[in-house]
Amino acid sequence: MDPAELGDVLAAQKGDEEAFGRLVRLRQGLVTALVASRVRGRSDVEDLAQDVFLRAWRRLPELREPERFTGWLARIAVNAALDHRRRAAVRPRGASLDEGGIDPPADLPGADHGLLVREEFSRVLEALGTLDDRSREAVVLRYREGMAVKDIAALFGDSPAAMAMRLTRALRTLRERLP
Amino acid sequence: MTGGPTPDLLPSDPRPPADPCEECQALLLLVAAGEAEPADASRAAAHRTSCPSCAAEEPALRAAEGRVAEALRAVEPPSDIAGPVLARIRAGEAGGPPLRALPGGRSRAGFLAGKRAGWIAAASAAAVLLLAAGVRPVLSGKWWWELERRPSAPADPAAGEFAAFVDGTAAAGLGFRHHAPLGDLRWMAESVGSGAAAADLDGDGDCDLYLADAWALDSGRPEGAGGRLYLNRGDGTFEDATEGRCPDVPERVCGVLAADLDGDGNRDLVLAGYGRVRVLRNRGGADFEDATEAAGLPAEPTSWFTCAAAADFDRDGILDLFVTRYADQESYREGMRRLSTEPGREGIWRGLPVFAGPRPLEPQGDRLYRGLGGMRFEDATAGLEGQEPRYSFQAVATDADGDGLVDVYVATDTQPNILWRNLGGMRFRDEALEAGCALDAEGKAQAGMGVAAGDPDGDGLPDLLVTNFSNDHLTLYANRGRPGKPSFEDRSYPSGVGPASFRYLGWGAAFADLDLDGREDVVVANGHLYPNVADMPDLGVSFAERLQFFRGLGGGDFAHAADGAVKGNGTPRVHRGLALLDADGDGRLDLLATTLGGGPALLLNRTPRAGRQWIGFRLRGTRSPRDPAGARLTLVAGGETRTRELRIGDSFASSSEPVLRFGLGEAAQAERIVLRWPSGAVQELPPLPAGRIHEIVEPE
């Protein structure tokens, strides 16, 4: 874990709001990606991402291993999305640009390059939407956040071997669906 | 990943079992992530070499990984949500800021404030990162002193008047005096003091004592200085039997333990000295001879050995030794001599001129000696994988993860503590950081002085209590581990030992059921390192301090007992070592606390028993060492399960009487007694009556 991030986690646990704000900026992409992988609608995603951080702020005293903040936050995000889905009775599916879920970066240099990224981004998200929930979350944690396989496994209560197998199957599926 | 993937690892997955190529690709994914065990990586590579389809698929999957990662990392939220989140927090929507209250109702708010909290957190974070990267830094400065000083918590009413002691030192005939130069302490090594060993040394069934001694570094040995042997007359009084029975020991000695090293039925002595580890062989009847040379323990003039612990780490039936070393005080002294600088005031602590230490002294690594039998040892320190120098004060040998192998936990001064997990074959790996017992809950290394192990929460696994410098707290690590996977949770504050310990500097400590109610209590021997702390009265600390008691409430929680709640604890002393024993044979645990530059304190337990029962077990190994350190006994009494582990070298510089003692409350007998010997043998015992010590011999 980056020492600055860990420092912010420790400070936030002691009530430092500015430190928590830095954590929000650092991890809002992760939370948004996790939430968007289960929840449709741009406004719902944004509201729910905010709710996730509010829950995290409230529960920070319960976090006994600050170096595991990322995984802990991810679990809150996943649970929040599940709660939301239960309440809204929304059929789970992957988000896409067409459904107004999340956006690719807007400040890419060069219109052509930006267009290519946007198309690629859309294709990957569509393919992700075909995975089962757990595999999709594992892929996000592994390839967006760079979390260790063993840490993701611990988060889901799996063995590292089982998680490696899950990721392999997910990659095979994604490869088939990404021309 | 060990043992390779198996098809049933994904029981919830509806897909059919994995084919060999899928298993291979999963392993290759772990290899690419840098998380595969070497054996698994080799196996996957071998499969890929012989399987063309696998070889072709791997680069495609790695490419897919890159493509997915690139796309996902471009994901950003619709807008920066930090502003709205903070606005909602400030509006009270999140239910208020964290840490207004901790479990148990103990406030931690205001403990750290503002910028100070920020840089402490940053320092902690840097330490964690460096450690995670395999770097063992010397943490700079004494930043832990900068914690806000808080008054000690008031006594918890739950503690009540739970224990009573009388000072039996003089009546017992313990005339020993420690020879530290209290009025002229120039070097840190002079202020660390010495401990005591309590054990039956002459084989007559009662508990004898050996008290270690040390004196000034810059002057010769004072008249009358040296360790003393006291034999129990059987009535709780002692006879000084040093002359003619105990050879003279030239070193200044800090730590001492008593154990039957050669299995001849007589307990020997191990002395952790300034410049040498020395062993005194007991020829029977507490008649000792110096066996150091024959034992293969060389002189090491610059080694400052502090404490020793004994256990059979390799399960060969012979006790091994783990000896901590602190720092190279001698080289520092030589440097000061060359500079012609007057020592003793070159350091600074809270504005006070004090002797230097731990920095800039060079820390030293610990020593592991493998017992070969017949009082001979070989240096097995190389088995401490990747050991780097630390300021080690004390080690305790305990099976931290319950796998049957005795591990070693080391309290270190200002550096992360160490958990040497026993891998078998005299190989150890430090897993303290991963296990959560290197740093405190706030991620900082503390100034560890001593450590005790016990089972106050009754789960059968050893919890750890680390004593620390003043202006910091006792640290209680509750064991949450499983075999092969040690894990601890810092419960210092929720348990109740943290808040009340802040202004004391602790050394020896013990878990002990002092009131025989079936729950382990805590006692800590306090005393400051710096004699001139009284020059700064606003600090609220003093050189001489009282013992501190916490009454066990069960479940790993404690109530702080005020001075008045423990009768006979009115005298402040500069305590150092602490040993538990039953000096007078009444079944209640007495305390022997050593002091710096003074006499010991033998506090006889006079807690009213009010019908409370006790039981004790004296163990004799056969396949295990005769003194079977590491043996673990679990019993049920009154419907409650309790566990004790035999540890030799169990407190700072000291070693308690090697008898497993239990308070039983009102239960008249112990039931369902199971004893796990260090050899691995498990012995079940029939129900046994309370009120006596039972001799148990390991089945051949």
Tab-separated table of N, CA, C and O in Angstrom, chain A residues 1 3 6-7 12-14 17-18 20 24-25 28 32 42 46 49-51 53-54 57-58 61 64 102-103 105 120-121 123-124 128 139 142-144 148-150 161-162 164-165 167-169 171-172 174-175 178-179, chain B residues 1 5 9-10 13 15-16 18 22-23 25-26 29-30 33 35 57 60-61 65 67-69 71-82 84-86 88-90 94 96-99 112 121 124-125 128-129 442 489:
chain	number	residue	atom	x	y	z
A	1	MET	N	0.853	-1.207	0.000
A	1	MET	CA	0.000	0.000	0.000
A	1	MET	C	0.880	1.245	0.000
A	1	MET	O	1.881	1.306	0.717
A	3	PRO	N	2.440	4.553	1.000
A	3	PRO	CA	2.508	5.111	2.348
A	3	PRO	C	1.630	6.344	2.534
A	3	PRO	O	1.077	6.575	3.617
A	6	LEU	N	-1.823	5.026	3.112
A	6	LEU	CA	-1.949	4.455	4.448
A	6	LEU	C	-1.963	5.554	5.510
A	6	LEU	O	-2.717	5.506	6.479
A	7	GLY	N	-1.137	6.565	5.297
A	7	GLY	CA	-1.144	7.692	6.216
A	7	GLY	C	-2.501	8.363	6.263
A	7	GLY	O	-3.000	8.733	7.333
A	12	ALA	N	-7.560	9.516	8.763
A	12	ALA	CA	-9.028	9.540	8.658
A	12	ALA	C	-9.674	8.784	9.808
A	12	ALA	O	-10.738	9.168	10.299
A	13	GLN	N	-9.017	7.718	10.246
A	13	GLN	CA	-9.568	6.975	11.381
A	13	GLN	C	-9.617	7.843	12.629
A	13	GLN	O	-10.374	7.569	13.545
A	14	LYS	N	-8.760	8.844	12.644
A	14	LYS	CA	-8.742	9.743	13.803
A	14	LYS	C	-9.601	10.981	13.582
A	14	LYS	O	-9.552	11.918	14.370
A	17	GLU	N	-10.921	14.833	8.174
A	17	GLU	CA	-11.809	14.840	7.008
A	17	GLU	C	-11.046	15.091	5.712
A	17	GLU	O	-11.389	14.545	4.658
A	18	GLU	N	-10.036	15.953	5.782
A	18	GLU	CA	-9.264	16.236	4.563
A	18	GLU	C	-8.573	14.974	4.068
A	18	GLU	O	-8.503	14.718	2.859
A	20	PHE	N	-9.595	12.004	4.520
A	20	PHE	CA	-10.625	11.145	3.941
A	20	PHE	C	-11.006	11.634	2.541
A	20	PHE	O	-11.242	10.832	1.629
A	24	VAL	N	-11.116	9.553	-0.937
A	24	VAL	CA	-12.258	9.496	-1.854
A	24	VAL	C	-11.775	9.744	-3.282
A	24	VAL	O	-12.129	9.006	-4.215
A	25	ARG	N	-10.945	10.779	-3.448
A	25	ARG	CA	-10.457	11.086	-4.807
A	25	ARG	C	-9.630	9.932	-5.358
A	25	ARG	O	-9.680	9.624	-6.544
A	28	GLN	N	-12.310	6.759	-5.846
A	28	GLN	CA	-13.648	6.905	-6.405
A	28	GLN	C	-13.790	6.130	-7.709
A	28	GLN	O	-14.876	5.654	-8.047
A	32	THR	N	-16.684	3.457	-8.147
A	32	THR	CA	-17.617	3.665	-9.256
A	32	THR	C	-17.654	2.439	-10.157
A	32	THR	O	-18.724	1.986	-10.579
A	42	ARG	N	-26.793	6.327	-14.601
A	42	ARG	CA	-25.693	7.199	-14.208
A	42	ARG	C	-25.914	7.842	-12.845
A	42	ARG	O	-25.030	7.866	-11.997
A	46	GLU	N	-23.687	7.330	-9.307
A	46	GLU	CA	-23.018	8.420	-8.600
A	46	GLU	C	-23.520	8.518	-7.155
A	46	GLU	O	-22.721	8.651	-6.218
A	49	ALA	N	-22.149	5.607	-5.171
A	49	ALA	CA	-20.713	5.752	-4.881
A	49	ALA	C	-20.516	6.692	-3.691
A	49	ALA	O	-19.685	6.428	-2.806
A	50	GLN	N	-21.278	7.760	-3.655
A	50	GLN	CA	-21.192	8.659	-2.489
A	50	GLN	C	-21.606	7.935	-1.209
A	50	GLN	O	-20.973	8.070	-0.159
A	51	ASP	N	-22.689	7.169	-1.317
A	51	ASP	CA	-23.153	6.441	-0.128
A	51	ASP	C	-22.105	5.463	0.384
A	51	ASP	O	-21.955	5.256	1.591
A	53	PHE	N	-18.910	5.814	0.293
A	53	PHE	CA	-17.887	6.528	1.077
A	53	PHE	C	-18.443	7.014	2.417
A	53	PHE	O	-17.722	7.075	3.406
A	54	LEU	N	-19.706	7.350	2.431
A	54	LEU	CA	-20.292	7.732	3.732
A	54	LEU	C	-20.309	6.543	4.684
A	54	LEU	O	-20.014	6.657	5.870
A	57	TRP	N	-16.766	6.041	5.933
A	57	TRP	CA	-16.404	7.019	6.964
A	57	TRP	C	-16.975	6.612	8.326
A	57	TRP	O	-16.309	6.656	9.347
A	58	ARG	N	-18.228	6.173	8.286
A	58	ARG	CA	-18.890	5.796	9.527
A	58	ARG	C	-18.247	4.555	10.143
A	58	ARG	O	-18.163	4.414	11.342
A	61	PRO	N	-13.765	3.253	12.226
A	61	PRO	CA	-13.245	2.733	13.499
A	61	PRO	C	-13.196	1.212	13.547
A	61	PRO	O	-12.447	0.645	14.330
A	64	ARG	N	-9.622	-2.655	11.398
A	64	ARG	CA	-8.515	-2.956	12.298
A	64	ARG	C	-7.194	-3.112	11.553
A	64	ARG	O	-6.144	-3.103	12.153
A	102	ILE	N	-21.272	4.753	-16.640
A	102	ILE	CA	-20.049	5.479	-16.322
A	102	ILE	C	-19.381	5.927	-17.607
A	102	ILE	O	-19.598	5.372	-18.665
A	103	ASP	N	-18.554	6.904	-17.449
A	103	ASP	CA	-17.911	7.484	-18.620
A	103	ASP	C	-16.427	7.169	-18.637
A	103	ASP	O	-15.801	7.053	-17.602
A	105	PRO	N	-12.553	8.534	-19.577
A	105	PRO	CA	-11.977	9.847	-19.313
A	105	PRO	C	-12.306	10.839	-20.424
A	105	PRO	O	-12.311	10.488	-21.596
A	120	GLU	N	-13.130	1.126	-27.218
A	120	GLU	CA	-12.532	-0.011	-26.527
A	120	GLU	C	-13.133	-0.166	-25.129
A	120	GLU	O	-13.477	-1.256	-24.688
A	121	PHE	N	-13.263	0.963	-24.473
A	121	PHE	CA	-13.836	0.995	-23.133
A	121	PHE	C	-15.245	0.398	-23.147
A	121	PHE	O	-15.616	-0.428	-22.312
A	123	ARG	N	-16.497	-1.668	-25.351
A	123	ARG	CA	-16.470	-3.103	-25.664
A	123	ARG	C	-16.111	-3.924	-24.418
A	123	ARG	O	-16.716	-4.947	-24.134
A	124	VAL	N	-15.100	-3.456	-23.674
A	124	VAL	CA	-14.669	-4.197	-22.491
A	124	VAL	C	-15.794	-4.237	-21.456
A	124	VAL	O	-16.066	-5.277	-20.856
A	128	LEU	N	-17.556	-7.428	-19.899
A	128	LEU	CA	-17.586	-7.648	-18.447
A	128	LEU	C	-18.999	-7.946	-17.959
A	128	LEU	O	-19.211	-8.726	-17.036
A	139	VAL	N	-12.295	-9.340	-11.437
A	139	VAL	CA	-11.556	-8.751	-12.560
A	139	VAL	C	-11.302	-7.264	-12.307
A	139	VAL	O	-10.205	-6.748	-12.534
A	142	ARG	N	-8.616	-6.928	-9.624
A	142	ARG	CA	-7.290	-7.363	-10.074
A	142	ARG	C	-6.722	-6.407	-11.118
A	142	ARG	O	-5.579	-5.978	-11.022
A	143	TYR	N	-7.520	-6.049	-12.104
A	143	TYR	CA	-6.953	-5.346	-13.256
A	143	TYR	C	-7.176	-3.838	-13.223
A	143	TYR	O	-6.527	-3.115	-13.944
A	144	ARG	N	-8.086	-3.384	-12.399
A	144	ARG	CA	-8.158	-1.932	-12.254
A	144	ARG	C	-7.315	-1.462	-11.084
A	144	ARG	O	-6.572	-0.491	-11.177
A	148	ALA	N	-3.510	-7.956	-5.222
A	148	ALA	CA	-2.923	-9.291	-5.319
A	148	ALA	C	-4.034	-10.338	-5.367
A	148	ALA	O	-5.092	-10.160	-4.761
A	149	VAL	N	-3.764	-11.408	-6.084
A	149	VAL	CA	-4.762	-12.469	-6.207
A	149	VAL	C	-5.122	-13.014	-4.825
A	149	VAL	O	-6.290	-13.264	-4.521
A	150	LYS	N	-4.111	-13.172	-4.000
A	150	LYS	CA	-4.391	-13.747	-2.675
A	150	LYS	C	-5.257	-12.802	-1.844
A	150	LYS	O	-6.084	-13.247	-1.050
A	161	ALA	N	-5.787	-20.373	-5.129
A	161	ALA	CA	-5.893	-21.251	-6.296
A	161	ALA	C	-7.252	-21.100	-6.957
A	161	ALA	O	-7.358	-21.009	-8.185
A	162	ALA	N	-8.290	-21.071	-6.132
A	162	ALA	CA	-9.638	-20.936	-6.689
A	162	ALA	C	-9.794	-19.578	-7.365
A	162	ALA	O	-10.424	-19.471	-8.423
A	164	ALA	N	-7.411	-17.774	-8.731
A	164	ALA	CA	-6.644	-17.791	-9.986
A	164	ALA	C	-7.437	-18.509	-11.072
A	164	ALA	O	-7.448	-18.086	-12.231
A	165	MET	N	-8.099	-19.575	-10.685
A	165	MET	CA	-8.917	-20.306	-11.653
A	165	MET	C	-10.080	-19.436	-12.128
A	165	MET	O	-10.408	-19.391	-13.317
A	167	LEU	N	-10.246	-16.182	-12.237
A	167	LEU	CA	-9.749	-15.120	-13.111
A	167	LEU	C	-9.384	-15.671	-14.488
A	167	LEU	O	-9.624	-15.022	-15.514
A	168	THR	N	-8.826	-16.868	-14.490
A	168	THR	CA	-8.460	-17.472	-15.783
A	168	THR	C	-9.703	-17.710	-16.635
A	168	THR	O	-9.734	-17.403	-17.836
A	169	ARG	N	-10.727	-18.249	-16.013
A	169	ARG	CA	-11.969	-18.491	-16.764
A	169	ARG	C	-12.587	-17.183	-17.236
A	169	ARG	O	-13.108	-17.090	-18.349
A	171	LEU	N	-10.949	-14.441	-17.922
A	171	LEU	CA	-10.138	-13.940	-19.038
A	171	LEU	C	-10.450	-14.684	-20.326
A	171	LEU	O	-10.499	-14.095	-21.413
A	172	ARG	N	-10.650	-15.995	-20.194
A	172	ARG	CA	-10.987	-16.768	-21.404
A	172	ARG	C	-12.320	-16.272	-21.994
A	172	ARG	O	-12.458	-16.127	-23.202
A	174	LEU	N	-13.661	-13.281	-21.583
A	174	LEU	CA	-13.479	-11.929	-22.135
A	174	LEU	C	-12.750	-11.983	-23.478
A	174	LEU	O	-13.073	-11.239	-24.406
A	175	ARG	N	-11.778	-12.876	-23.569
A	175	ARG	CA	-11.009	-12.970	-24.819
A	175	ARG	C	-11.919	-13.414	-25.971
A	175	ARG	O	-11.822	-12.917	-27.089
A	178	LEU	N	-14.111	-10.352	-26.947
A	178	LEU	CA	-13.458	-9.111	-27.368
A	178	LEU	C	-12.712	-9.369	-28.667
A	178	LEU	O	-11.616	-9.909	-28.661
A	179	PRO	N	-13.287	-9.013	-29.777
A	179	PRO	CA	-12.649	-9.296	-31.068
A	179	PRO	C	-11.356	-8.504	-31.238
A	179	PRO	O	-11.209	-7.445	-30.663
B	1	MET	N	0.617	-20.495	-3.445
B	1	MET	CA	-0.223	-21.648	-3.750
B	1	MET	C	0.609	-22.908	-3.567
B	1	MET	O	1.680	-23.049	-4.135
B	5	PRO	N	-3.379	-26.831	-8.003
B	5	PRO	CA	-4.817	-26.667	-8.038
B	5	PRO	C	-5.517	-28.013	-8.096
B	5	PRO	O	-4.997	-28.983	-8.628
B	9	LEU	N	-11.695	-27.141	-5.978
B	9	LEU	CA	-11.467	-25.887	-5.283
B	9	LEU	C	-12.591	-24.891	-5.516
B	9	LEU	O	-12.683	-23.897	-4.838
B	10	LEU	N	-13.404	-25.150	-6.504
B	10	LEU	CA	-14.492	-24.228	-6.792
B	10	LEU	C	-15.818	-24.975	-6.673
B	10	LEU	O	-16.522	-25.176	-7.647
B	13	ASP	N	-18.882	-23.474	-8.276
B	13	ASP	CA	-18.852	-23.153	-9.691
B	13	ASP	C	-19.553	-24.272	-10.465
B	13	ASP	O	-19.213	-25.454	-10.329
B	15	ARG	N	-19.417	-25.005	-13.488
B	15	ARG	CA	-18.704	-25.578	-14.624
B	15	ARG	C	-18.034	-26.879	-14.220
B	15	ARG	O	-17.738	-27.120	-13.055
B	16	PRO	N	-17.788	-27.739	-15.190
B	16	PRO	CA	-17.143	-29.022	-14.889
B	16	PRO	C	-15.724	-28.801	-14.380
B	16	PRO	O	-15.174	-27.709	-14.506
B	18	ALA	N	-11.792	-28.501	-13.792
B	18	ALA	CA	-10.817	-27.895	-14.690
B	18	ALA	C	-10.038	-28.948	-15.445
B	18	ALA	O	-9.731	-30.011	-14.921
B	22	GLU	N	-6.365	-25.632	-18.090
B	22	GLU	CA	-6.951	-24.556	-17.283
B	22	GLU	C	-6.196	-24.401	-15.956
B	22	GLU	O	-5.926	-23.298	-15.496
B	23	GLU	N	-5.854	-25.525	-15.378
B	23	GLU	CA	-5.048	-25.470	-14.160
B	23	GLU	C	-3.712	-24.810	-14.441
B	23	GLU	O	-3.226	-23.981	-13.663
B	25	GLN	N	-2.996	-22.665	-16.809
B	25	GLN	CA	-3.155	-21.228	-17.043
B	25	GLN	C	-3.390	-20.471	-15.731
B	25	GLN	O	-2.951	-19.333	-15.572
B	26	ALA	N	-4.111	-21.113	-14.816
B	26	ALA	CA	-4.314	-20.466	-13.510
B	26	ALA	C	-2.980	-20.296	-12.791
B	26	ALA	O	-2.706	-19.253	-12.177
B	29	LEU	N	-1.075	-17.561	-14.404
B	29	LEU	CA	-1.596	-16.257	-13.973
B	29	LEU	C	-0.953	-15.849	-12.648
B	29	LEU	O	-0.557	-14.697	-12.463
B	30	LEU	N	-0.826	-16.832	-11.748
B	30	LEU	CA	-0.168	-16.527	-10.471
B	30	LEU	C	1.314	-16.222	-10.686
B	30	LEU	O	1.884	-15.357	-10.011
B	33	ALA	N	1.619	-12.814	-11.811
B	33	ALA	CA	1.328	-11.888	-10.702
B	33	ALA	C	2.421	-11.906	-9.650
B	33	ALA	O	2.363	-11.143	-8.688
B	35	GLU	N	2.980	-14.376	-7.607
B	35	GLU	CA	2.432	-14.956	-6.382
B	35	GLU	C	2.514	-16.471	-6.348
B	35	GLU	O	1.929	-17.099	-5.464
B	57	GLU	N	-1.863	-20.382	-25.805
B	57	GLU	CA	-2.910	-19.594	-25.152
B	57	GLU	C	-2.345	-18.567	-24.173
B	57	GLU	O	-2.933	-17.498	-23.971
B	60	ALA	N	-1.919	-14.998	-25.262
B	60	ALA	CA	-3.223	-14.393	-25.580
B	60	ALA	C	-3.930	-13.957	-24.297
B	60	ALA	O	-4.558	-12.883	-24.251
B	61	LEU	N	-3.818	-14.779	-23.255
B	61	LEU	CA	-4.454	-14.395	-21.993
B	61	LEU	C	-3.745	-13.210	-21.352
B	61	LEU	O	-4.381	-12.331	-20.763
B	65	GLU	N	-5.398	-9.642	-20.442
B	65	GLU	CA	-5.228	-8.963	-19.154
B	65	GLU	C	-4.869	-7.493	-19.370
B	65	GLU	O	-5.449	-6.594	-18.742
B	67	ARG	N	-5.355	-5.635	-21.964
B	67	ARG	CA	-6.435	-4.888	-22.616
B	67	ARG	C	-7.528	-4.533	-21.601
B	67	ARG	O	-8.024	-3.394	-21.552
B	68	VAL	N	-7.886	-5.489	-20.770
B	68	VAL	CA	-8.918	-5.239	-19.759
B	68	VAL	C	-8.425	-4.199	-18.746
B	68	VAL	O	-9.153	-3.279	-18.370
B	69	ALA	N	-7.171	-4.346	-18.349
B	69	ALA	CA	-6.634	-3.408	-17.349
B	69	ALA	C	-6.623	-1.987	-17.891
B	69	ALA	O	-6.991	-1.032	-17.193
B	71	ALA	N	-8.502	-0.650	-20.178
B	71	ALA	CA	-9.854	-0.096	-20.273
B	71	ALA	C	-10.403	0.241	-18.888
B	71	ALA	O	-10.981	1.310	-18.675
B	72	LEU	N	-10.198	-0.660	-17.933
B	72	LEU	CA	-10.761	-0.428	-16.602
B	72	LEU	C	-10.107	0.758	-15.907
B	72	LEU	O	-10.751	1.490	-15.163
B	73	ARG	N	-8.815	0.923	-16.156
B	73	ARG	CA	-8.134	2.031	-15.475
B	73	ARG	C	-8.548	3.384	-16.030
B	73	ARG	O	-8.231	4.424	-15.453
B	74	ALA	N	-9.213	3.363	-17.159
B	74	ALA	CA	-9.724	4.627	-17.700
B	74	ALA	C	-11.059	5.011	-17.078
B	74	ALA	O	-11.568	6.103	-17.307
B	75	VAL	N	-11.616	4.105	-16.270
B	75	VAL	CA	-12.929	4.402	-15.676
B	75	VAL	C	-12.792	5.515	-14.653
B	75	VAL	O	-11.953	5.469	-13.767
B	76	GLU	N	-13.581	6.505	-14.804
B	76	GLU	CA	-13.647	7.577	-13.819
B	76	GLU	C	-15.115	7.788	-13.453
B	76	GLU	O	-16.006	7.485	-14.238
B	77	PRO	N	-15.377	8.303	-12.295
B	77	PRO	CA	-16.769	8.567	-11.943
B	77	PRO	C	-17.326	9.703	-12.786
B	77	PRO	O	-16.563	10.451	-13.415
B	78	PRO	N	-18.631	9.833	-12.808
B	78	PRO	CA	-19.232	10.907	-13.597
B	78	PRO	C	-18.669	12.272	-13.232
B	78	PRO	O	-18.567	13.157	-14.064
B	79	SER	N	-18.309	12.448	-11.981
B	79	SER	CA	-17.701	13.706	-11.559
B	79	SER	C	-16.926	13.431	-10.280
B	79	SER	O	-17.038	12.358	-9.689
B	80	ASP	N	-16.118	14.409	-9.859
B	80	ASP	CA	-15.375	14.254	-8.618
B	80	ASP	C	-16.370	14.244	-7.459
B	80	ASP	O	-17.061	15.230	-7.205
B	81	ILE	N	-16.445	13.124	-6.758
B	81	ILE	CA	-17.463	13.022	-5.710
B	81	ILE	C	-16.902	13.347	-4.335
B	81	ILE	O	-17.631	13.281	-3.337
B	82	ALA	N	-15.615	13.677	-4.256
B	82	ALA	CA	-15.046	13.965	-2.939
B	82	ALA	C	-15.734	15.152	-2.282
B	82	ALA	O	-16.034	15.123	-1.076
B	84	PRO	N	-18.891	16.454	-2.736
B	84	PRO	CA	-20.205	16.110	-2.165
B	84	PRO	C	-20.120	15.181	-0.964
B	84	PRO	O	-20.892	15.316	-0.008
B	85	VAL	N	-19.180	14.248	-0.995
B	85	VAL	CA	-19.060	13.314	0.138
B	85	VAL	C	-18.683	14.075	1.400
B	85	VAL	O	-19.286	13.890	2.470
B	86	LEU	N	-17.692	14.958	1.301
B	86	LEU	CA	-17.275	15.714	2.488
B	86	LEU	C	-18.386	16.644	2.971
B	86	LEU	O	-18.577	16.835	4.176
B	88	ARG	N	-21.523	16.099	2.764
B	88	ARG	CA	-22.530	15.287	3.467
B	88	ARG	C	-22.007	14.865	4.847
B	88	ARG	O	-22.769	14.779	5.803
B	89	ILE	N	-20.718	14.584	4.924
B	89	ILE	CA	-20.141	14.228	6.227
B	89	ILE	C	-20.256	15.402	7.184
B	89	ILE	O	-20.668	15.262	8.342
B	90	ARG	N	-19.909	16.613	6.671
B	90	ARG	CA	-19.929	17.791	7.550
B	90	ARG	C	-21.351	18.171	7.944
B	90	ARG	O	-21.566	18.815	8.968
B	94	ALA	N	-23.391	11.340	7.830
B	94	ALA	CA	-22.745	10.030	8.047
B	94	ALA	C	-22.817	9.605	9.496
B	94	ALA	O	-22.271	8.581	9.874
B	96	GLY	N	-21.718	11.450	12.133
B	96	GLY	CA	-20.644	11.988	12.961
B	96	GLY	C	-19.314	11.359	12.623
B	96	GLY	O	-19.240	10.280	12.043
B	97	PRO	N	-18.246	12.059	12.967
B	97	PRO	CA	-16.919	11.560	12.643
B	97	PRO	C	-16.609	10.306	13.443
B	97	PRO	O	-17.217	10.049	14.483
B	98	PRO	N	-15.639	9.502	12.980
B	98	PRO	CA	-15.320	8.259	13.650
B	98	PRO	C	-14.559	8.498	14.932
B	98	PRO	O	-14.091	9.593	15.221
B	99	LEU	N	-14.427	7.421	15.704
B	99	LEU	CA	-13.573	7.380	16.875
B	99	LEU	C	-14.026	8.276	18.003
B	99	LEU	O	-13.227	8.740	18.786
B	112	LEU	N	-4.542	11.860	19.398
B	112	LEU	CA	-3.607	12.492	18.486
B	112	LEU	C	-4.352	13.653	17.859
B	112	LEU	O	-5.526	13.573	17.614
B	121	ALA	N	1.158	9.472	11.553
B	121	ALA	CA	0.569	8.512	10.625
B	121	ALA	C	1.497	8.293	9.438
B	121	ALA	O	1.705	7.172	8.987
B	124	SER	N	4.333	6.158	10.464
B	124	SER	CA	3.884	4.778	10.603
B	124	SER	C	3.744	4.135	9.232
B	124	SER	O	4.158	3.010	9.005
B	125	ALA	N	3.148	4.912	8.328
B	125	ALA	CA	2.922	4.371	7.004
B	125	ALA	C	4.247	4.039	6.329
B	125	ALA	O	4.405	2.998	5.694
B	128	VAL	N	5.595	0.882	7.723
B	128	VAL	CA	4.895	-0.297	7.230
B	128	VAL	C	5.339	-0.622	5.820
B	128	VAL	O	5.621	-1.772	5.476
B	129	LEU	N	5.457	0.407	4.986
B	129	LEU	CA	5.832	0.159	3.602
B	129	LEU	C	7.231	-0.419	3.514
B	129	LEU	O	7.496	-1.378	2.787
B	442	GLU	N	-2.144	1.315	15.747
B	442	GLU	CA	-1.998	2.550	14.991
B	442	GLU	C	-0.857	2.471	13.998
B	442	GLU	O	-0.478	3.473	13.390
B	489	GLU	N	-4.739	-9.678	17.019
B	489	GLU	CA	-5.506	-8.434	16.988
B	489	GLU	C	-5.072	-7.587	18.189
B	489	GLU	O	-5.043	-8.082	19.321
